[in-house]
Short mmCIF file of C-alpha atoms in Angstrom, two decimals:
data_model
loop_
_atom_site.label_atom_id
_atom_site.label_comp_id
_atom_site.label_asym_id
_atom_site.label_seq_id
_atom_site.Cartn_x
_atom_site.Cartn_y
_atom_site.Cartn_z
CA MET Q 1 -142.68 87.02 -26.48
CA ALA Q 2 -140.72 90.16 -27.32
CA ALA Q 3 -141.43 93.39 -25.46
CA ASP Q 4 -142.30 95.19 -28.69
CA THR Q 5 -144.92 92.52 -29.46
CA THR Q 6 -146.42 93.03 -26.00
CA ALA Q 7 -146.63 96.76 -26.59
CA GLU Q 8 -148.19 96.19 -30.00
CA ARG Q 9 -150.87 93.89 -28.62
CA LEU Q 10 -151.73 96.26 -25.83
CA ALA Q 11 -151.85 99.15 -28.28
CA ALA Q 12 -154.13 97.11 -30.55
CA LEU Q 13 -156.80 97.20 -27.83
CA ALA Q 14 -157.39 100.80 -28.89
CA ASP Q 15 -158.39 99.57 -32.37
CA GLU Q 16 -161.40 97.61 -31.14
CA ARG Q 17 -164.72 99.06 -32.31
CA VAL Q 18 -167.20 100.42 -29.81
CA ASP Q 19 -170.58 98.70 -30.20
CA HIS Q 20 -173.44 97.00 -28.40
CA ARG Q 21 -171.13 94.62 -26.52
CA PHE Q 22 -170.00 97.29 -24.10
CA LYS Q 23 -172.39 98.47 -21.41
CA GLY Q 24 -172.70 102.10 -20.49
CA LEU Q 25 -170.79 103.60 -23.41
CA PRO Q 26 -172.32 106.45 -25.41
CA PRO Q 27 -174.68 105.19 -28.14
CA ASP Q 28 -173.39 107.87 -30.50
CA ALA Q 29 -169.88 106.38 -30.19
CA GLU Q 30 -170.99 103.33 -32.16
CA GLY Q 31 -168.37 102.54 -34.78
CA LEU Q 32 -165.57 104.58 -33.24
CA THR Q 33 -162.51 102.73 -32.10
CA VAL Q 34 -161.78 102.65 -28.39
CA GLY Q 35 -158.76 104.84 -29.05
CA GLU Q 36 -160.82 107.39 -30.96
CA LEU Q 37 -163.39 107.54 -28.17
CA ALA Q 38 -160.65 107.92 -25.53
CA ALA Q 39 -159.10 110.75 -27.55
CA GLU Q 40 -162.38 112.67 -27.32
CA ARG Q 41 -161.94 112.80 -23.52
CA ARG Q 42 -165.65 112.82 -22.93
CA ASN Q 43 -167.08 113.59 -19.54
CA LEU Q 44 -168.73 110.66 -17.80
CA PHE Q 45 -171.71 112.79 -16.78
CA SER Q 46 -172.26 114.95 -19.83
CA GLY Q 47 -170.68 112.96 -22.65
CA GLY Q 48 -173.53 110.63 -23.51
CA PHE Q 49 -172.72 107.68 -21.24
CA THR Q 50 -175.76 105.66 -20.24
CA THR Q 51 -176.53 104.09 -16.88
CA PRO Q 52 -175.58 101.82 -15.36
CA VAL Q 53 -171.91 102.53 -15.95
CA LEU Q 54 -168.92 101.43 -13.89
CA ALA Q 55 -166.09 103.94 -13.52
CA LEU Q 56 -162.53 103.29 -12.36
CA SER Q 57 -160.73 106.25 -10.80
CA ALA Q 58 -157.48 107.06 -12.61
CA GLU Q 59 -155.95 108.79 -9.59
CA ARG Q 60 -156.90 106.10 -7.09
CA LEU Q 61 -155.73 103.31 -9.35
CA GLU Q 62 -152.33 104.95 -9.68
CA HIS Q 63 -152.14 105.51 -5.91
CA ASN Q 64 -152.85 101.83 -5.20
CA LEU Q 65 -150.30 100.62 -7.74
CA ARG Q 66 -147.65 102.87 -6.25
CA LEU Q 67 -148.46 101.95 -2.65
CA MET Q 68 -148.07 98.19 -3.15
CA GLU Q 69 -144.90 98.70 -5.14
CA THR Q 70 -143.30 100.56 -2.26
CA TYR Q 71 -144.77 98.21 0.40
CA THR Q 72 -143.38 95.04 -1.16
CA ALA Q 73 -139.99 96.61 -1.82
CA ARG Q 74 -139.79 97.87 1.77
CA HIS Q 75 -140.47 94.37 3.13
CA GLY Q 76 -138.15 92.48 0.79
CA LEU Q 77 -140.99 90.73 -1.00
CA VAL Q 78 -141.35 89.86 -4.66
CA PHE Q 79 -144.83 90.62 -5.99
CA ALA Q 80 -146.97 88.60 -8.39
CA PRO Q 81 -150.42 90.20 -8.00
CA HIS Q 82 -153.38 87.93 -8.60
CA GLY Q 83 -154.64 88.68 -12.09
CA LYS Q 84 -157.97 86.92 -11.61
CA THR Q 85 -159.13 90.09 -9.87
CA SER Q 86 -159.16 92.24 -13.00
CA MET Q 87 -158.32 89.96 -15.96
CA ALA Q 88 -157.24 93.20 -17.62
CA PRO Q 89 -153.96 93.02 -19.59
CA GLN Q 90 -153.59 96.81 -19.41
CA LEU Q 91 -153.56 96.55 -15.63
CA PHE Q 92 -151.21 93.55 -15.73
CA GLN Q 93 -148.77 95.71 -17.66
CA ARG Q 94 -149.09 98.60 -15.24
CA GLN Q 95 -148.50 96.23 -12.33
CA ILE Q 96 -145.38 94.87 -14.01
CA GLU Q 97 -144.18 98.40 -14.73
CA ARG Q 98 -144.68 99.06 -11.01
CA GLY Q 99 -142.23 96.32 -10.12
CA ALA Q 100 -144.29 93.12 -10.21
CA TRP Q 101 -142.21 89.97 -10.81
CA GLY Q 102 -145.07 88.47 -12.79
CA ILE Q 103 -148.79 87.74 -12.55
CA THR Q 104 -150.59 85.13 -10.46
CA LEU Q 105 -153.51 83.35 -12.09
CA ALA Q 106 -155.93 80.56 -11.20
CA VAL Q 107 -157.02 78.60 -14.30
CA PRO Q 108 -155.60 77.81 -17.76
CA HIS Q 109 -157.80 80.28 -19.64
CA GLN Q 110 -156.38 83.11 -17.57
CA VAL Q 111 -152.85 81.98 -18.40
CA ARG Q 112 -153.72 82.05 -22.10
CA VAL Q 113 -154.92 85.65 -21.75
CA ALA Q 114 -151.74 86.66 -19.96
CA ARG Q 115 -149.54 84.96 -22.52
CA ALA Q 116 -151.45 86.57 -25.39
CA PHE Q 117 -150.36 89.92 -23.97
CA GLY Q 118 -146.76 88.97 -23.31
CA VAL Q 119 -146.64 88.17 -19.58
CA ARG Q 120 -143.32 86.38 -19.11
CA ARG Q 121 -143.77 85.03 -15.58
CA VAL Q 122 -146.92 83.27 -14.37
CA PHE Q 123 -147.59 81.74 -10.95
CA LEU Q 124 -150.66 79.48 -11.14
CA ALA Q 125 -152.05 79.40 -7.61
CA ASN Q 126 -153.92 76.20 -8.27
CA GLU Q 127 -153.38 72.58 -9.15
CA LEU Q 128 -153.24 71.78 -12.88
CA VAL Q 129 -154.00 68.24 -14.06
CA ASP Q 130 -155.89 68.83 -17.33
CA PRO Q 131 -153.89 67.14 -20.13
CA ALA Q 132 -154.87 69.61 -22.85
CA ALA Q 133 -153.89 72.58 -20.70
CA LEU Q 134 -150.64 70.92 -19.67
CA ALA Q 135 -149.79 70.20 -23.32
CA TRP Q 136 -150.34 73.87 -24.11
CA ILE Q 137 -148.15 74.96 -21.19
CA SER Q 138 -145.43 72.55 -22.34
CA ALA Q 139 -145.58 74.01 -25.85
CA GLN Q 140 -145.33 77.54 -24.44
CA LEU Q 141 -142.24 76.58 -22.43
CA ALA Q 142 -140.67 74.97 -25.50
CA ALA Q 143 -141.36 77.96 -27.72
CA ASP Q 144 -140.19 80.65 -25.31
CA PRO Q 145 -137.05 80.04 -23.22
CA GLY Q 146 -137.82 83.21 -21.27
CA PHE Q 147 -141.26 82.02 -20.10
CA ARG Q 148 -141.35 81.10 -16.38
CA PHE Q 149 -144.32 79.08 -15.16
CA VAL Q 150 -144.91 77.72 -11.65
CA CYS Q 151 -148.00 75.89 -10.36
CA TYR Q 152 -149.26 74.06 -7.28
CA VAL Q 153 -149.26 70.32 -6.71
CA ASP Q 154 -150.92 68.70 -3.69
CA SER Q 155 -151.21 64.95 -4.37
CA VAL Q 156 -149.29 61.97 -5.68
CA ARG Q 157 -152.18 61.33 -8.06
CA GLY Q 158 -151.80 64.86 -9.38
CA VAL Q 159 -148.10 64.26 -10.00
CA GLU Q 160 -148.94 61.09 -11.93
CA LEU Q 161 -151.49 62.89 -14.12
CA MET Q 162 -149.10 65.76 -14.82
CA ASP Q 163 -146.29 63.38 -15.67
CA ALA Q 164 -148.44 61.44 -18.12
CA ALA Q 165 -149.52 64.62 -19.89
CA LEU Q 166 -146.05 66.18 -20.05
CA ARG Q 167 -143.91 63.33 -21.32
CA GLY Q 168 -141.90 64.35 -24.35
CA GLY Q 169 -141.75 68.01 -23.39
CA SER Q 170 -138.48 69.88 -23.72
CA ARG Q 171 -138.61 71.58 -20.30
CA PRO Q 172 -139.93 70.34 -16.96
CA VAL Q 173 -142.81 72.24 -15.38
CA ASP Q 174 -141.88 73.96 -12.12
CA VAL Q 175 -144.12 73.08 -9.18
CA VAL Q 176 -144.50 74.09 -5.54
CA VAL Q 177 -146.05 71.81 -2.96
CA GLU Q 178 -149.18 73.48 -1.62
CA LEU Q 179 -149.57 73.28 2.13
CA GLY Q 180 -153.25 73.30 3.06
CA ALA Q 181 -154.45 75.85 5.57
CA GLY Q 182 -156.08 73.27 7.82
CA GLU Q 183 -158.88 70.74 8.00
CA GLY Q 184 -161.93 71.99 6.19
CA ALA Q 185 -159.90 74.49 4.20
CA ARG Q 186 -159.59 74.53 0.44
CA THR Q 187 -156.92 72.69 -1.59
CA GLY Q 188 -153.49 71.74 -0.29
CA VAL Q 189 -151.71 68.91 1.47
CA ARG Q 190 -152.92 68.54 5.05
CA THR Q 191 -149.81 67.24 6.82
CA GLU Q 192 -146.05 67.70 6.51
CA ALA Q 193 -145.61 63.93 6.05
CA GLU Q 194 -147.96 64.03 3.07
CA CYS Q 195 -146.07 67.04 1.72
CA ALA Q 196 -142.91 64.95 1.75
CA ALA Q 197 -144.67 62.15 -0.11
CA VAL Q 198 -145.79 64.58 -2.83
CA ALA Q 199 -142.27 66.01 -3.06
CA ASP Q 200 -140.88 62.46 -3.42
CA ALA Q 201 -143.33 61.82 -6.24
CA VAL Q 202 -142.15 64.98 -8.02
CA ALA Q 203 -138.52 63.89 -7.61
CA GLY Q 204 -139.40 60.57 -9.24
CA VAL Q 205 -140.39 62.06 -12.61
CA ASP Q 206 -138.46 64.00 -15.23
CA THR Q 207 -141.39 66.14 -16.34
CA LEU Q 208 -141.65 68.19 -13.12
CA ARG Q 209 -139.20 70.18 -11.02
CA LEU Q 210 -139.79 71.01 -7.36
CA VAL Q 211 -138.95 74.68 -6.81
CA GLY Q 212 -140.60 75.53 -3.48
CA VAL Q 213 -143.64 75.57 -1.24
CA ALA Q 214 -146.74 77.74 -1.17
CA GLY Q 215 -150.25 78.16 0.17
CA TYR Q 216 -153.03 80.59 0.94
CA GLU Q 217 -153.36 81.89 4.48
CA GLY Q 218 -156.80 83.33 3.73
CA GLU Q 219 -158.20 79.81 4.11
CA VAL Q 220 -156.98 79.34 7.69
CA PRO Q 221 -160.10 78.32 9.66
CA ASP Q 222 -161.30 81.00 12.08
CA ALA Q 223 -158.46 83.21 10.88
CA ASP Q 224 -156.97 85.70 13.31
CA PRO Q 225 -153.43 87.09 13.53
CA GLU Q 226 -152.20 84.30 15.79
CA ARG Q 227 -153.63 81.44 13.72
CA VAL Q 228 -152.50 82.95 10.43
CA ARG Q 229 -148.95 83.48 11.67
CA ALA Q 230 -148.86 79.95 13.08
CA TRP Q 231 -149.76 78.54 9.67
CA LEU Q 232 -147.23 80.77 7.93
CA ARG Q 233 -144.57 79.49 10.30
CA ARG Q 234 -145.52 75.94 9.25
CA LEU Q 235 -145.06 76.97 5.63
CA THR Q 236 -141.61 78.50 6.17
CA ALA Q 237 -140.59 75.53 8.33
CA LEU Q 238 -141.59 73.22 5.48
CA ALA Q 239 -139.31 75.14 3.14
CA VAL Q 240 -136.43 74.76 5.61
CA GLU Q 241 -137.15 71.05 6.08
CA PHE Q 242 -137.27 70.41 2.33
CA ASP Q 243 -134.03 72.31 1.84
CA GLU Q 244 -132.20 70.43 4.58
CA ALA Q 245 -133.38 67.17 3.01
CA GLY Q 246 -131.90 68.19 -0.34
CA ARG Q 247 -135.24 68.39 -2.10
CA PHE Q 248 -134.26 71.56 -3.97
CA ASP Q 249 -131.21 70.03 -5.64
CA ALA Q 250 -132.79 69.83 -9.10
CA ALA Q 251 -130.49 70.69 -11.99
CA GLY Q 252 -130.54 74.32 -12.97
CA LEU Q 253 -132.51 75.54 -9.95
CA ASP Q 254 -131.17 78.90 -8.83
CA GLU Q 255 -133.78 79.98 -6.27
CA ILE Q 256 -136.35 78.55 -3.87
CA VAL Q 257 -139.91 79.84 -4.08
CA VAL Q 258 -141.88 80.45 -0.88
CA SER Q 259 -145.24 82.01 -1.63
CA ALA Q 260 -148.41 83.10 0.16
CA GLY Q 261 -150.40 86.27 0.52
CA GLY Q 262 -153.95 87.19 -0.28
CA SER Q 263 -155.33 90.67 0.26
CA ALA Q 264 -156.29 90.34 3.93
CA TRP Q 265 -153.12 89.10 5.68
CA PHE Q 266 -150.13 90.25 3.68
CA ASP Q 267 -148.77 92.04 6.76
CA ALA Q 268 -148.50 88.67 8.50
CA VAL Q 269 -146.85 87.22 5.40
CA ALA Q 270 -144.29 90.04 5.43
CA ASP Q 271 -143.56 89.52 9.13
CA VAL Q 272 -143.14 85.74 9.00
CA PHE Q 273 -141.28 85.64 5.70
CA ALA Q 274 -138.80 88.11 7.17
CA THR Q 275 -137.80 85.42 9.68
CA LEU Q 276 -136.88 82.82 7.05
CA PRO Q 277 -133.32 81.65 7.67
CA GLU Q 278 -130.76 81.52 4.91
CA LEU Q 279 -131.29 78.47 2.71
CA SER Q 280 -129.00 76.72 0.24
CA LEU Q 281 -130.25 78.98 -2.55
CA PRO Q 282 -131.69 82.52 -2.61
CA VAL Q 283 -135.37 82.61 -1.62
CA LEU Q 284 -138.01 84.20 -3.81
CA LYS Q 285 -140.50 85.46 -1.20
CA LEU Q 286 -143.52 85.76 -3.45
CA LEU Q 287 -146.60 87.74 -2.41
CA ARG Q 288 -149.80 87.33 -4.48
CA SER Q 289 -152.35 89.92 -3.29
CA GLY Q 290 -154.67 91.09 -6.07
CA ALA Q 291 -157.65 93.04 -4.73
CA TYR Q 292 -155.48 96.08 -3.96
CA VAL Q 293 -155.58 97.25 -7.59
CA SER Q 294 -159.08 98.72 -7.17
CA HIS Q 295 -159.59 98.03 -3.46
CA ASP Q 296 -163.26 98.37 -2.43
CA ASP Q 297 -165.90 100.01 -0.25
CA GLY Q 298 -166.84 96.92 1.73
CA HIS Q 299 -165.07 93.67 2.54
CA TYR Q 300 -161.48 94.67 1.80
CA ARG Q 301 -161.97 98.10 3.31
CA GLU Q 302 -162.50 96.27 6.62
CA VAL Q 303 -159.87 93.53 6.34
CA THR Q 304 -156.95 95.17 4.53
CA PRO Q 305 -153.75 94.99 6.58
CA PHE Q 306 -153.40 98.75 6.17
CA VAL Q 307 -156.16 99.05 8.78
CA ARG Q 308 -153.88 97.23 11.24
CA VAL Q 309 -150.71 99.06 10.16
CA PRO Q 310 -151.87 102.55 9.15
CA GLU Q 311 -148.33 103.87 9.23
CA GLU Q 312 -147.71 101.86 6.03
CA GLY Q 313 -150.28 103.90 4.08
CA ALA Q 314 -153.84 103.34 2.91
CA LEU Q 315 -155.44 101.87 -0.19
CA HIS Q 316 -158.17 103.91 -1.88
CA PRO Q 317 -161.39 102.44 -3.30
CA ALA Q 318 -161.23 103.09 -7.04
CA PHE Q 319 -164.59 101.82 -8.31
CA ARG Q 320 -167.85 103.73 -8.44
CA LEU Q 321 -170.97 102.35 -10.09
CA TRP Q 322 -173.32 104.99 -11.44
CA ALA Q 323 -177.02 104.20 -11.83
CA GLN Q 324 -180.14 106.28 -12.37
CA VAL Q 325 -183.25 106.47 -10.26
CA VAL Q 326 -186.04 105.19 -12.50
CA SER Q 327 -188.89 104.84 -10.02
CA ARG Q 328 -189.95 106.53 -6.75
CA PRO Q 329 -193.15 104.68 -5.88
CA SER Q 330 -193.35 105.90 -2.29
CA PRO Q 331 -191.59 108.38 0.06
CA GLY Q 332 -189.59 105.54 1.59
CA GLN Q 333 -188.66 103.64 -1.53
CA ALA Q 334 -186.86 104.11 -4.83
CA PHE Q 335 -185.45 101.92 -7.58
CA ALA Q 336 -182.30 102.43 -9.65
CA ASN Q 337 -181.42 100.70 -12.89
CA ALA Q 338 -178.42 98.64 -11.72
CA GLY Q 339 -178.64 95.16 -10.28
CA LYS Q 340 -176.89 91.82 -10.00
CA ARG Q 341 -175.77 91.98 -13.63
CA ASP Q 342 -173.83 95.15 -12.87
CA ALA Q 343 -172.75 95.21 -9.22
CA ALA Q 344 -170.83 92.90 -6.91
CA TYR Q 345 -173.19 91.49 -4.31
CA ASP Q 346 -171.62 88.23 -3.09
CA LEU Q 347 -170.07 89.81 0.01
CA ASP Q 348 -171.93 93.08 0.60
CA LEU Q 349 -174.54 95.16 -1.17
CA PRO Q 350 -173.53 98.36 -2.96
CA GLU Q 351 -173.18 101.44 -0.78
CA VAL Q 352 -174.85 104.62 -2.08
CA GLN Q 353 -172.33 107.42 -1.55
CA VAL Q 354 -173.39 110.39 -3.65
CA VAL Q 355 -176.38 111.74 -5.56
CA ARG Q 356 -175.92 113.75 -8.75
CA ASP Q 357 -178.58 115.99 -10.34
CA GLU Q 358 -178.68 119.17 -12.41
CA ASP Q 359 -177.42 121.14 -9.40
CA GLY Q 360 -174.30 119.00 -8.91
CA GLU Q 361 -173.21 116.30 -6.49
CA ARG Q 362 -174.12 115.86 -2.82
CA PRO Q 363 -173.75 113.18 -0.12
CA ALA Q 364 -176.33 110.38 -0.24
CA ASP Q 365 -177.71 110.93 3.24
CA GLY Q 366 -180.54 108.59 4.19
CA ILE Q 367 -180.26 106.42 1.07
CA THR Q 368 -179.56 102.68 1.40
CA VAL Q 369 -179.57 99.73 -1.01
CA THR Q 370 -181.53 96.94 0.66
CA SER Q 371 -181.43 94.29 -2.09
CA LEU Q 372 -180.72 93.71 -5.77
CA SER Q 373 -182.77 92.19 -8.54
CA ASP Q 374 -181.18 91.29 -11.85
CA GLN Q 375 -181.45 94.86 -13.16
CA HIS Q 376 -182.76 96.90 -10.22
CA ALA Q 377 -181.37 98.19 -6.96
CA TRP Q 378 -183.99 98.33 -4.21
CA ILE Q 379 -183.44 101.52 -2.25
CA ARG Q 380 -184.78 102.60 1.14
CA THR Q 381 -184.94 106.34 1.81
CA ASP Q 382 -185.58 108.11 5.09
CA GLY Q 383 -186.94 111.58 5.81
CA GLN Q 384 -183.68 113.44 5.11
CA ALA Q 385 -183.18 111.89 1.68
CA ARG Q 386 -183.56 114.11 -1.39
CA LEU Q 387 -183.99 111.78 -4.30
CA ARG Q 388 -185.98 112.16 -7.52
CA VAL Q 389 -186.59 110.11 -10.62
CA GLY Q 390 -183.79 110.92 -13.04
CA ASP Q 391 -181.10 111.51 -10.41
CA TRP Q 392 -177.85 109.61 -10.74
CA ILE Q 393 -176.52 107.76 -7.71
CA GLY Q 394 -172.86 106.81 -7.25
CA MET Q 395 -172.30 103.55 -5.40
CA GLY Q 396 -169.24 101.99 -3.82
CA LEU Q 397 -168.83 98.27 -4.33
CA SER Q 398 -167.58 95.41 -2.18
CA HIS Q 399 -165.29 92.70 -3.66
CA PRO Q 400 -163.21 93.73 -6.67
CA CYS Q 401 -163.17 90.25 -8.25
CA THR Q 402 -166.93 90.22 -8.79
CA SER Q 403 -166.98 93.86 -9.88
CA PHE Q 404 -164.49 93.60 -12.74
CA ASP Q 405 -166.07 90.45 -14.16
CA LYS Q 406 -169.39 92.13 -14.98
CA TRP Q 407 -167.85 94.71 -17.32
CA GLN Q 408 -165.90 94.15 -20.55
CA LEU Q 409 -164.83 97.77 -21.07
CA ILE Q 410 -164.48 100.07 -18.06
CA PRO Q 411 -164.01 103.85 -18.35
CA LEU Q 412 -160.91 105.14 -16.57
CA VAL Q 413 -162.05 108.46 -15.16
CA GLU Q 414 -160.19 111.43 -13.74
CA ARG Q 415 -161.43 113.35 -10.73
CA ASP Q 416 -163.35 115.89 -12.82
CA GLY Q 417 -165.20 113.18 -14.75
CA THR Q 418 -162.96 113.16 -17.84
CA VAL Q 419 -162.69 109.67 -19.33
CA VAL Q 420 -159.06 109.19 -20.36
CA ASP Q 421 -158.97 105.50 -21.26
CA TYR Q 422 -160.94 102.26 -21.28
CA ILE Q 423 -159.86 99.07 -19.49
CA ARG Q 424 -160.61 95.85 -21.40
CA THR Q 425 -161.28 92.71 -19.37
CA TYR Q 426 -161.21 89.06 -20.45
CA PHE Q 427 -163.29 86.77 -18.22
#
């Protein structure tokens, strides 16, 4: 897909009409296009937005994009951030503009979204054996010589299913053997001997091309720095072993892919990948972290490698969910109008950070979310809390992946509350 077509499709997002589909947007904006509403530069707090409303910080988003661009370049890594986090083509494009090689995805629908907006390189960090999806991928490869697609394979049976679905295609599908992170972990081949058997199966068909090895260190059981690095050393050793055995001799192959890297251990990935010896072809050391784009105020705040290596910089949480206090039934209890439909809750509950009323904004001392219903946050307040019906509360969220997926159109907000754009998601 040509670059001008990509730009046109991204620009066309501004032509979508604002209506009832989009939570939190001003009711009086009904019928405006997204671009027209963005041009009004309304204020999130005084411009007619209704609660609950999720806001993405423009400044913090830009900081995070820039930080990972410089981090990966400094460590000699190629970056394909995991797009399942945001499923937002506007953010895919900004990541690519910030040096990303391509976008990582997890399922065929996500690849279709990326392709619809012109993403030229896709790493599917999953096995793919669905014949309809494989036929579509094959057609995409045939129609666009510049499209690069790589996916996992972890079984001989999977190779057989892929081969049956892809016969007659004009280009083979590139695959990497996925090394499992250990017994009880998620997908992936459990032993090196089984990896070799899968690689042999790939070599035995014309529809696939073995281009490397990959895996996900976040699934290492009882993960700690030592165990994660030990598994990563297994992964790099597998690449060396395959190369020495001539498994990367496929026609036209000009690089070997070695890929890992979620959002919790990319420092270990950088360290171990730096020790890879020279192979018969250049090595594409592909990192796939995705949660960095918005970061969070919970799980990833605690596990990000930047906690362990602060000299490398720091990610900034970019999401804030605004809700309104709708009930104050007792001095120790309050309820706000945001719940499971609006806030991530699979890892941690939202964290109340600020209160906003007619006098301005103040810290949310003594205010804690204790549980969520579908549309209510249950709040405990102690004696120091000042909280009234009608006040807005700003909450930090834990887990970006389950924050983005609850919102189809997310205001991009500058520090003073000015909404400068809207981020469209496709889940």
